[in-house]
PDB file of C-alpha atoms in Angstrom:
ATOM      1  CA  MET A   1       0.157  -0.050  -0.264  1.00 61.00           C
ATOM      2  CA  LEU A   2       3.018   2.023   0.524  1.00 67.00           C
ATOM      3  CA  LEU A   3       4.043   1.390  -2.531  1.00 69.00           C
ATOM      4  CA  PRO A   4       1.362   3.544  -4.589  1.00 75.00           C
ATOM      5  CA  LEU A   5       1.285   6.357  -2.667  1.00 67.00           C
ATOM      6  CA  ALA A   6       5.394   6.694  -2.921  1.00 70.00           C
ATOM      7  CA  LEU A   7       4.614   6.488  -6.925  1.00 65.00           C
ATOM      8  CA  ALA A   8       2.261   8.885  -6.461  1.00 72.00           C
ATOM      9  CA  ALA A   9       3.786  11.039  -5.096  1.00 71.00           C
ATOM     10  CA  VAL A  10       7.443  10.889  -7.434  1.00 68.00           C
ATOM     11  CA  LEU A  11       4.973  11.622 -10.583  1.00 68.00           C
ATOM     12  CA  ALA A  12       3.656  14.262  -9.232  1.00 69.00           C
ATOM     13  CA  GLN A  13       6.911  16.229  -8.756  1.00 71.00           C
ATOM     14  CA  ALA A  14       7.904  15.265 -11.994  1.00 62.00           C
ATOM     15  CA  PRO A  15       8.235  18.080 -14.573  1.00 61.00           C
ATOM     16  CA  GLN A  16       5.207  18.078 -17.167  1.00 61.00           C
ATOM     17  CA  LYS A  17       5.874  18.038 -21.079  1.00 58.00           C
ATOM     18  CA  PRO A  18       3.593  20.498 -22.946  1.00 56.00           C
ATOM     19  CA  ALA A  19       0.730  18.460 -24.542  1.00 53.00           C
ATOM     20  CA  THR A  20       1.636  20.459 -27.895  1.00 59.00           C
ATOM     21  CA  LYS A  21       4.575  20.293 -29.298  1.00 63.00           C
ATOM     22  CA  ASP A  22       5.998  23.735 -31.196  1.00 67.00           C
ATOM     23  CA  VAL A  23       5.721  22.971 -35.248  1.00 63.00           C
ATOM     24  CA  LYS A  24       7.971  25.111 -36.993  1.00 67.00           C
ATOM     25  CA  VAL A  25       6.333  26.260 -40.860  1.00 62.00           C
ATOM     26  CA  ILE A  26       9.108  26.146 -43.672  1.00 66.00           C
ATOM     27  CA  LYS A  27       8.172  28.615 -46.214  1.00 68.00           C
ATOM     28  CA  SER A  28       9.452  27.532 -49.694  1.00 67.00           C
ATOM     29  CA  ASN A  29      10.680  29.334 -52.245  1.00 71.00           C
ATOM     30  CA  ARG A  30      10.704  29.069 -55.860  1.00 70.00           C
ATOM     31  CA  ALA A  31      14.152  28.409 -55.904  1.00 66.00           C
ATOM     32  CA  ALA A  32      13.886  25.770 -53.284  1.00 65.00           C
ATOM     33  CA  LYS A  33      10.920  24.141 -55.644  1.00 67.00           C
ATOM     34  CA  SER A  34      13.223  23.730 -58.840  1.00 66.00           C
ATOM     35  CA  VAL A  35      15.616  22.173 -56.677  1.00 62.00           C
ATOM     36  CA  ALA A  36      13.838  20.080 -55.075  1.00 65.00           C
ATOM     37  CA  ALA A  37      12.534  19.124 -58.163  1.00 66.00           C
ATOM     38  CA  LYS A  38      16.250  18.989 -59.911  1.00 67.00           C
ATOM     39  CA  THR A  39      16.866  16.683 -57.403  1.00 73.00           C
ATOM     40  CA  GLN A  40      14.084  14.535 -58.039  1.00 77.00           C
ATOM     41  CA  ALA A  41      14.722  14.426 -62.168  1.00 75.00           C
ATOM     42  CA  GLU A  42      18.802  13.516 -60.952  1.00 81.00           C
ATOM     43  CA  LEU A  43      17.247  10.953 -58.810  1.00 80.00           C
ATOM     44  CA  ASP A  44      14.784   9.389 -61.756  1.00 83.00           C
ATOM     45  CA  ALA A  45      17.952   9.297 -64.105  1.00 84.00           C
ATOM     46  CA  GLU A  46      19.835   7.559 -61.776  1.00 84.00           C
ATOM     47  CA  ALA A  47      16.535   5.098 -61.637  1.00 86.00           C
ATOM     48  CA  ARG A  48      16.436   4.622 -65.001  1.00 87.00           C
ATOM     49  CA  ALA A  49      20.339   4.207 -65.513  1.00 86.00           C
ATOM     50  CA  GLU A  50      19.970   1.844 -62.676  1.00 86.00           C
ATOM     51  CA  ASP A  51      17.374   0.091 -64.393  1.00 84.00           C
ATOM     52  CA  LEU A  52      18.813  -0.005 -68.063  1.00 81.00           C
ATOM     53  CA  LYS A  53      21.889  -1.806 -66.363  1.00 83.00           C
ATOM     54  CA  LEU A  54      20.191  -4.414 -64.456  1.00 83.00           C
ATOM     55  CA  ARG A  55      18.070  -5.133 -67.771  1.00 81.00           C
ATOM     56  CA  CYS A  56      21.734  -5.333 -69.766  1.00 79.00           C
ATOM     57  CA  ALA A  57      23.108  -7.717 -66.860  1.00 76.00           C
ATOM     58  CA  ASP A  58      19.986  -9.672 -67.348  1.00 75.00           C
ATOM     59  CA  ASP A  59      20.120  -9.708 -71.291  1.00 73.00           C
ATOM     60  CA  PRO A  60      23.265  -8.695 -73.023  1.00 70.00           C
ATOM     61  CA  ALA A  61      22.080  -9.023 -76.549  1.00 69.00           C
ATOM     62  CA  ALA A  62      19.410  -6.509 -75.897  1.00 66.00           C
ATOM     63  CA  CYS A  63      21.888  -4.026 -74.691  1.00 69.00           C
ATOM     64  CA  ASP A  64      23.893  -3.177 -77.621  1.00 63.00           C
ATOM     65  CA  GLY A  65      24.638  -0.004 -77.336  1.00 59.00           C
ATOM     66  CA  ALA A  66      21.929   1.463 -78.854  1.00 53.00           C
ATOM     67  CA  SER A  67      20.358   4.138 -76.721  1.00 60.00           C
ATOM     68  CA  PRO A  68      16.926   3.589 -74.902  1.00 60.00           C
ATOM     69  CA  ASP A  69      15.450   6.114 -77.457  1.00 68.00           C
ATOM     70  CA  ALA A  70      16.792   3.843 -80.590  1.00 70.00           C
ATOM     71  CA  LYS A  71      15.422   0.865 -79.046  1.00 72.00           C
ATOM     72  CA  SER A  72      12.305   2.129 -78.461  1.00 78.00           C
ATOM     73  CA  LYS A  73      12.227   3.615 -82.506  1.00 80.00           C
ATOM     74  CA  ASP A  74      13.479   0.104 -83.126  1.00 80.00           C
ATOM     75  CA  LEU A  75      10.920  -1.891 -81.317  1.00 83.00           C
ATOM     76  CA  SER A  76       8.122   0.699 -82.516  1.00 85.00           C
ATOM     77  CA  ALA A  77       9.447  -0.261 -86.019  1.00 86.00           C
ATOM     78  CA  LYS A  78       8.953  -3.535 -85.490  1.00 88.00           C
ATOM     79  CA  GLU A  79       5.477  -3.523 -83.805  1.00 89.00           C
ATOM     80  CA  GLU A  80       4.310  -1.496 -86.638  1.00 89.00           C
ATOM     81  CA  ALA A  81       6.019  -4.246 -88.846  1.00 90.00           C
ATOM     82  CA  LEU A  82       4.111  -6.937 -86.637  1.00 91.00           C
ATOM     83  CA  ARG A  83       1.050  -5.021 -87.031  1.00 90.00           C
ATOM     84  CA  ARG A  84       0.992  -5.129 -91.194  1.00 92.00           C
ATOM     85  CA  LYS A  85       1.964  -8.553 -91.116  1.00 94.00           C
ATOM     86  CA  GLU A  86      -1.362  -9.476 -89.371  1.00 94.00           C
ATOM     87  CA  ALA A  87      -3.239  -6.731 -91.013  1.00 92.00           C
ATOM     88  CA  GLU A  88      -2.004  -8.956 -94.356  1.00 94.00           C
ATOM     89  CA  LEU A  89      -2.722 -12.088 -92.589  1.00 94.00           C
ATOM     90  CA  ALA A  90      -6.288 -11.097 -92.160  1.00 93.00           C
ATOM     91  CA  GLU A  91      -6.954 -10.129 -95.342  1.00 95.00           C
ATOM     92  CA  ARG A  92      -5.372 -13.228 -96.794  1.00 95.00           C
ATOM     93  CA  GLU A  93      -7.532 -15.144 -94.158  1.00 95.00           C
ATOM     94  CA  GLU A  94     -10.774 -13.141 -94.919  1.00 95.00           C
ATOM     95  CA  ALA A  95      -9.755 -13.986 -98.900  1.00 95.00           C
ATOM     96  CA  LEU A  96      -9.534 -17.567 -97.841  1.00 96.00           C
ATOM     97  CA  ARG A  97     -12.840 -17.722 -95.995  1.00 95.00           C
ATOM     98  CA  LYS A  98     -14.463 -15.885 -99.135  1.00 95.00           C
ATOM     99  CA  LYS A  99     -12.796 -18.360-101.509  1.00 95.00           C
ATOM    100  CA  GLN A 100     -14.121 -21.616 -99.672  1.00 96.00           C
ATOM    101  CA  GLU A 101     -17.526 -19.707 -99.098  1.00 95.00           C
ATOM    102  CA  GLU A 102     -17.588 -19.630-103.022  1.00 96.00           C
ATOM    103  CA  GLU A 103     -16.546 -22.882-103.671  1.00 96.00           C
ATOM    104  CA  LYS A 104     -19.313 -24.427-101.393  1.00 95.00           C
ATOM    105  CA  ASP A 105     -21.798 -21.945-102.952  1.00 95.00           C
ATOM    106  CA  GLU A 106     -20.582 -23.832-106.200  1.00 96.00           C
ATOM    107  CA  LYS A 107     -20.680 -27.131-105.096  1.00 96.00           C
ATOM    108  CA  GLU A 108     -24.259 -26.687-103.205  1.00 96.00           C
ATOM    109  CA  LYS A 109     -25.441 -25.359-106.931  1.00 95.00           C
ATOM    110  CA  VAL A 110     -23.525 -28.238-109.154  1.00 96.00           C
ATOM    111  CA  GLU A 111     -25.247 -30.850-106.361  1.00 96.00           C
ATOM    112  CA  LYS A 112     -28.609 -29.102-107.176  1.00 96.00           C
ATOM    113  CA  GLN A 113     -28.199 -29.164-110.567  1.00 96.00           C
ATOM    114  CA  ARG A 114     -26.956 -32.566-111.066  1.00 96.00           C
ATOM    115  CA  ALA A 115     -30.128 -33.764-108.823  1.00 96.00           C
ATOM    116  CA  GLU A 116     -32.467 -32.036-111.014  1.00 96.00           C
ATOM    117  CA  GLN A 117     -30.945 -33.771-113.926  1.00 96.00           C
ATOM    118  CA  LYS A 118     -31.357 -36.945-112.222  1.00 96.00           C
ATOM    119  CA  LYS A 119     -35.117 -36.264-111.556  1.00 96.00           C
ATOM    120  CA  HIS A 120     -35.426 -35.226-115.017  1.00 96.00           C
ATOM    121  CA  VAL A 121     -33.855 -38.371-116.565  1.00 96.00           C
ATOM    122  CA  GLU A 122     -35.848 -40.749-113.957  1.00 96.00           C
ATOM    123  CA  LYS A 123     -39.165 -38.753-115.011  1.00 96.00           C
ATOM    124  CA  GLN A 124     -38.273 -39.329-118.798  1.00 95.00           C
ATOM    125  CA  ALA A 125     -36.991 -42.802-117.986  1.00 95.00           C
ATOM    126  CA  LYS A 126     -40.931 -43.397-116.289  1.00 94.00           C
ATOM    127  CA  GLN A 127     -42.419 -42.087-119.560  1.00 94.00           C
ATOM    128  CA  LEU A 128     -40.458 -44.323-121.614  1.00 93.00           C
ATOM    129  CA  GLU A 129     -41.399 -47.304-120.010  1.00 93.00           C
ATOM    130  CA  ASN A 130     -45.412 -46.407-120.323  1.00 92.00           C
ATOM    131  CA  VAL A 131     -44.822 -45.641-123.885  1.00 90.00           C
ATOM    132  CA  MET A 132     -42.988 -49.409-123.518  1.00 90.00           C
ATOM    133  CA  GLN A 133     -45.773 -50.541-121.877  1.00 89.00           C
ATOM    134  CA  GLY A 134     -48.397 -49.650-123.785  1.00 86.00           C
ATOM    135  CA  LEU A 135     -46.760 -50.357-126.863  1.00 85.00           C
ATOM    136  CA  GLY A 136     -46.152 -54.107-125.636  1.00 82.00           C
ATOM    137  CA  GLY A 137     -50.244 -53.930-124.941  1.00 80.00           C
ATOM    138  CA  ALA A 138     -50.723 -52.643-128.338  1.00 78.00           C
ATOM    139  CA  LEU A 139     -48.866 -55.383-130.089  1.00 79.00           C
ATOM    140  CA  ALA A 140     -50.084 -58.358-128.021  1.00 79.00           C
ATOM    141  CA  GLY A 141     -53.783 -56.614-128.558  1.00 74.00           C
ATOM    142  CA  GLU A 142     -53.283 -57.171-132.317  1.00 70.00           C
ATOM    143  CA  GLU A 143     -52.669 -60.709-131.945  1.00 62.00           C
TER     144      GLU A 143
END
């Protein structure tokens, strides 16, 4: 019981810290902002250089001394060539598809004509058979 009383007395005598801290407001001017921006630009440039180094370490063939701008232009040219080839391939596929459809339509047309010819020939054969039966009946009737 004595211990809590002693602790309370010691704490009561301890100096109190202010509840709020003094906040310093730093006013920046245009020169300070440009230095900060320049520093950020330098940091960005260093980061790009480090990134390029790491990429070159991973793939030395990709880093043949060409600048990043030249590489991006080369990549853009390759992408454009690839797009042209894809467009050409799409045109060829479309032409092939149309040709196949035309061949299919032609084949269906030929099949339809053959079916009509077959019907016509069957009809003529039936007529001929009827005529033959009629002649056979007429000859039998004459006898």
